[in-house]
mmCIF file of C-alpha atoms in Angstrom:
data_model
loop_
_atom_site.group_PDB
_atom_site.id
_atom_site.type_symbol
_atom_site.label_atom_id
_atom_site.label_comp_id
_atom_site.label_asym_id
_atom_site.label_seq_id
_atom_site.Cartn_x
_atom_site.Cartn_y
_atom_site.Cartn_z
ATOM 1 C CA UNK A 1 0.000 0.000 0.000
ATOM 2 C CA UNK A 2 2.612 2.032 0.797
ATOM 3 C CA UNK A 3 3.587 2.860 -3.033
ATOM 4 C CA UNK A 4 -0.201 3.937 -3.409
ATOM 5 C CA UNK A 5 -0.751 6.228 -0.516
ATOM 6 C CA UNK A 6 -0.806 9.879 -0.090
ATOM 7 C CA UNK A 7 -0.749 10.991 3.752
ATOM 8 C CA UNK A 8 -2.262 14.892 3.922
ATOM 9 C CA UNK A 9 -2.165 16.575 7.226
ATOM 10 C CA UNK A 10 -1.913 20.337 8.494
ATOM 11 C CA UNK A 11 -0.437 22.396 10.777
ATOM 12 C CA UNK A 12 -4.175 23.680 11.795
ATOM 13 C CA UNK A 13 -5.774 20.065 12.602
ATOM 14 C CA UNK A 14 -1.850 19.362 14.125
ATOM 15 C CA UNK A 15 -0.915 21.762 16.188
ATOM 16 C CA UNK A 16 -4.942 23.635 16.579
ATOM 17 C CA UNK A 17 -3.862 26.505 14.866
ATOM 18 C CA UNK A 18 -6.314 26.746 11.904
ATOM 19 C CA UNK A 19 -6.016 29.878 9.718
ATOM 20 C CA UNK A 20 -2.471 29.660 9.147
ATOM 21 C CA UNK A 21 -2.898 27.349 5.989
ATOM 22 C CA UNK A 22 0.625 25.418 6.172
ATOM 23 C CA UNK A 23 0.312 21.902 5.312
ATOM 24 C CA UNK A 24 2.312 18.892 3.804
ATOM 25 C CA UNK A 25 1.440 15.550 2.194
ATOM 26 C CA UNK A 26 4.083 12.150 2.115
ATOM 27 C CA UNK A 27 3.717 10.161 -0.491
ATOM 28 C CA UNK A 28 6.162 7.884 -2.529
ATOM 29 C CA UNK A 29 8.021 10.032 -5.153
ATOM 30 C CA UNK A 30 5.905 9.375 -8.434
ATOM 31 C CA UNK A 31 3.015 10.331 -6.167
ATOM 32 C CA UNK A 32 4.792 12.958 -4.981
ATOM 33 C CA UNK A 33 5.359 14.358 -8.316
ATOM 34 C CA UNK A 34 2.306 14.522 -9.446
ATOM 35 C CA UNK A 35 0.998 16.297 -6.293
ATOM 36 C CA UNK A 36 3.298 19.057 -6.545
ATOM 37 C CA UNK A 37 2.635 19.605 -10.591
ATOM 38 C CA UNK A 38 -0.812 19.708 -9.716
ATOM 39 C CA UNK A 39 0.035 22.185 -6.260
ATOM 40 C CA UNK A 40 2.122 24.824 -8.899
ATOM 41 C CA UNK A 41 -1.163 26.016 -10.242
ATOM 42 C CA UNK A 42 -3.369 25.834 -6.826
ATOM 43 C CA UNK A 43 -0.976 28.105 -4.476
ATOM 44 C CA UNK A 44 0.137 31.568 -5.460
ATOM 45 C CA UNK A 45 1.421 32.411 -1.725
ATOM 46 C CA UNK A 46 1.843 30.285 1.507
ATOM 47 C CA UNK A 47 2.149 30.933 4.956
ATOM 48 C CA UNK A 48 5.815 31.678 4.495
ATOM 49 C CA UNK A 49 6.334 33.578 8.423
ATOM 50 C CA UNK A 50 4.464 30.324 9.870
ATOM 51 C CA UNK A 51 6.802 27.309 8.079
ATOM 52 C CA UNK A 52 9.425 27.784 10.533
ATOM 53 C CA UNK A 53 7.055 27.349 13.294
ATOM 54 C CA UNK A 54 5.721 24.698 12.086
ATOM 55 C CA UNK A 55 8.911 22.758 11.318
ATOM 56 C CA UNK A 56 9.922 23.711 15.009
ATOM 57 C CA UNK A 57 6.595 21.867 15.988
ATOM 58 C CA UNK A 58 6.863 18.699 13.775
ATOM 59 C CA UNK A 59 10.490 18.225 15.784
ATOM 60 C CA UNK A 60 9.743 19.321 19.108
ATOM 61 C CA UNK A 61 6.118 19.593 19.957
ATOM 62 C CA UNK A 62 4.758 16.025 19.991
ATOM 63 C CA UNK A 63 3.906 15.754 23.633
ATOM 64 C CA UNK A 64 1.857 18.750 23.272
ATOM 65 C CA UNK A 65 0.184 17.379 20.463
ATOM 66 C CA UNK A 66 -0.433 14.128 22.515
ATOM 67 C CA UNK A 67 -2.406 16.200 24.987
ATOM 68 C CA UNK A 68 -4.401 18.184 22.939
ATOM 69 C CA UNK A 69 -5.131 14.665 21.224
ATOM 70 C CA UNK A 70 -6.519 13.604 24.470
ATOM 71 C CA UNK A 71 -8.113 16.678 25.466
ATOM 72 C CA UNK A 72 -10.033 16.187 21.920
ATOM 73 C CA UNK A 73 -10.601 12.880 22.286
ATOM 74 C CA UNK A 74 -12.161 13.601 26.261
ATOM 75 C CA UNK A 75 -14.207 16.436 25.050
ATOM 76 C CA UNK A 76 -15.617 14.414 21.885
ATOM 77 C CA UNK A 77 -16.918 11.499 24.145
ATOM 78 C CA UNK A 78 -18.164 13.744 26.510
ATOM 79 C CA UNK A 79 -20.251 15.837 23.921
ATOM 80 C CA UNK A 80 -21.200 12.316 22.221
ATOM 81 C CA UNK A 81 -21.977 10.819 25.344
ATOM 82 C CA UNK A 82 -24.565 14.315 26.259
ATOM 83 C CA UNK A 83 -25.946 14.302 23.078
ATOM 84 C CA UNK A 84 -27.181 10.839 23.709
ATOM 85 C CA UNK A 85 -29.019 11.826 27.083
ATOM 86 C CA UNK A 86 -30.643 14.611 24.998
ATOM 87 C CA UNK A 87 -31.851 12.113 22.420
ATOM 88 C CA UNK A 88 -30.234 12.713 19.909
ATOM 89 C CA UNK A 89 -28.208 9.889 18.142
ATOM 90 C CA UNK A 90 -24.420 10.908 17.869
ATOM 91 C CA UNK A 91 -22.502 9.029 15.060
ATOM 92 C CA UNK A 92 -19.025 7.817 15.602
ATOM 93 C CA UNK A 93 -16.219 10.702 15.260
ATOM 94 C CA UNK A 94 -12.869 10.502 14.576
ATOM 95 C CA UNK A 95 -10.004 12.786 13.019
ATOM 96 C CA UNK A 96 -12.160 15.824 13.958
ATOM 97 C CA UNK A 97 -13.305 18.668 15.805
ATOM 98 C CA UNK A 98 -17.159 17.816 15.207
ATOM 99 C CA UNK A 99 -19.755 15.530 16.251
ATOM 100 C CA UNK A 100 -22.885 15.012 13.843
ATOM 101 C CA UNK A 101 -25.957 13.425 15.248
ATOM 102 C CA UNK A 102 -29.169 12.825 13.918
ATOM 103 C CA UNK A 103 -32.025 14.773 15.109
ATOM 104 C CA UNK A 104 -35.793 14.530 15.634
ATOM 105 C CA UNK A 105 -37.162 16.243 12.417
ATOM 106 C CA UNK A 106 -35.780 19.049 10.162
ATOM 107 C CA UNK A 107 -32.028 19.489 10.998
ATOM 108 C CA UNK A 108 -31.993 23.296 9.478
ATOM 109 C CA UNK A 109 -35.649 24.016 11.856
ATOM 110 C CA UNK A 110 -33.875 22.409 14.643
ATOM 111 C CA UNK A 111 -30.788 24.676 14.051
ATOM 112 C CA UNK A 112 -32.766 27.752 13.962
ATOM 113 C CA UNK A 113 -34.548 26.863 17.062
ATOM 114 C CA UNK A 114 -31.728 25.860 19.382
ATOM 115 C CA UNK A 115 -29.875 28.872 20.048
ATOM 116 C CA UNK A 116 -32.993 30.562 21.317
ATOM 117 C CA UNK A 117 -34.520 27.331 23.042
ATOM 118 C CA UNK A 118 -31.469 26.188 24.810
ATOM 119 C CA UNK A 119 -28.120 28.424 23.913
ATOM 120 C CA UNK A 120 -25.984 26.277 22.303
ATOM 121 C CA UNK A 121 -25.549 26.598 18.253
ATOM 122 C CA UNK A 122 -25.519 23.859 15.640
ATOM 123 C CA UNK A 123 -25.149 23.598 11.853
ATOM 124 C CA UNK A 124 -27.362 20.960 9.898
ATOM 125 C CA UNK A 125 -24.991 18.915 7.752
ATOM 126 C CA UNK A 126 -27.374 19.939 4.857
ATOM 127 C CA UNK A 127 -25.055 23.571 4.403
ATOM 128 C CA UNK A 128 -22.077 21.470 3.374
ATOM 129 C CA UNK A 129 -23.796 19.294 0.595
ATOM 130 C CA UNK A 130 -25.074 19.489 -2.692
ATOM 131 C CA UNK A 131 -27.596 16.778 -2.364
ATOM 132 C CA UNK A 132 -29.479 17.321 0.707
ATOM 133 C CA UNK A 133 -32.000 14.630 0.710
ATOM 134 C CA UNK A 134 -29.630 12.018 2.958
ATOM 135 C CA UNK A 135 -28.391 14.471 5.385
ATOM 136 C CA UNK A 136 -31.891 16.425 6.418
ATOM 137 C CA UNK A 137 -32.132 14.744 10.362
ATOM 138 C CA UNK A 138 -28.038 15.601 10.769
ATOM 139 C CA UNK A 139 -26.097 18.577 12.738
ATOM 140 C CA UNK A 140 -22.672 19.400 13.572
ATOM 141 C CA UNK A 141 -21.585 20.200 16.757
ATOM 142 C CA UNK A 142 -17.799 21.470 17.346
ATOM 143 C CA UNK A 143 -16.328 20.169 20.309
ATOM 144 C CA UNK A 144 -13.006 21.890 20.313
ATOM 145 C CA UNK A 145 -14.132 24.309 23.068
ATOM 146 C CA UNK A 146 -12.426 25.177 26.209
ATOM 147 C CA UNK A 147 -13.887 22.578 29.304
ATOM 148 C CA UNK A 148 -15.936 26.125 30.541
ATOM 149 C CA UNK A 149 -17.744 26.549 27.277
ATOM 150 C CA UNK A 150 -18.120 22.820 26.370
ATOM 151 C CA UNK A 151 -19.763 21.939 30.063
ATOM 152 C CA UNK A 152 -22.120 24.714 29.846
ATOM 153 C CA UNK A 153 -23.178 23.472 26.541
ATOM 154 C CA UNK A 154 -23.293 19.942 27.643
ATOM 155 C CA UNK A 155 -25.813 21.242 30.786
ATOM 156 C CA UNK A 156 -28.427 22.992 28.345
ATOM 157 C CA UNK A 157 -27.922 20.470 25.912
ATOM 158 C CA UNK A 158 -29.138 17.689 28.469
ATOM 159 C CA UNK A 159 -31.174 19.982 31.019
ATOM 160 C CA UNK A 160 -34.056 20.196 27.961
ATOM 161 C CA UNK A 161 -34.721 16.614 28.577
ATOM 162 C CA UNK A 162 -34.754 15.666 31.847
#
């Protein structure tokens, strides 16, 4: 397999610092090749200030990513975990900041009526598709939050259905 696959991270789902658009792929070298032909006419300017610190994080910074890996993982269980008591029915998540769940009903209603009903914000999976139809019961919920925010979520989210 190894001849045949590309590996695509970034320094924003690495290191949480989305925005700064730095990113890298490993592949074997015909891959390789054709990925950077194909970059050439995608990219007219990088995040030239922010390579270095990225480079310094690749070396230096993997126990810090090991913790925020766990703090993600901690805070996407306990999200999944209160959007079950609220009846809703999480799907698995990995590689993410987001938890989609399948809702009672209209995903876009139930996205315009949650902020007022209970204070916590949602997007229906429906504004990042072109078909719709399949993805009308589903929201997204973002789970990279600091443990204040997230909790207070998690206590409206599961106080509407005691």
């Amino acid at each position: 397999m190894g001849s045949r696959t590309v590996t695509v991270s970034s320094a924003g789902k690495s290191f949480n610092v989305t925005g700064w658009k730095v990113g890298w792929a490993l592949a074997s070298q015909p891959l390789l090749d054709g990925i950077l032909a194909a970059k050439q006419f995608l990219t007219f300017s990088g995040g030239a200030p922010f390579q270095p610190a990225v480079a310094h994080a690749l070396r230096h910074e993997g126990e810090w990513v090991a913790g925020l890996r766990a703090t993600l993982r901690d805070n996407r269980d306990r999200l999944s975990a209160a959007l079950t008591r609220a009846g809703l029915r999480p799907f698995r998540s990995e590689g993410t900041y987001f938890v989609c769940a399948r809702v009672e009903g209209d995903a876009i209603d139930y996205c315009r009526e949650l902020p007022e009903s209970v204070g916590v914000a949602a997007i229906p999976v429906t504004a990042f598709v072109d078909e719709p139809g399949p993805w009308r019961d589903i929201v997204r919920f973002a789970f990279c939050k600091t443990d204040s925010v997230l909790d207070e979520a998690i206590a409206r989210l599961t106080a509407q259905h005691r």
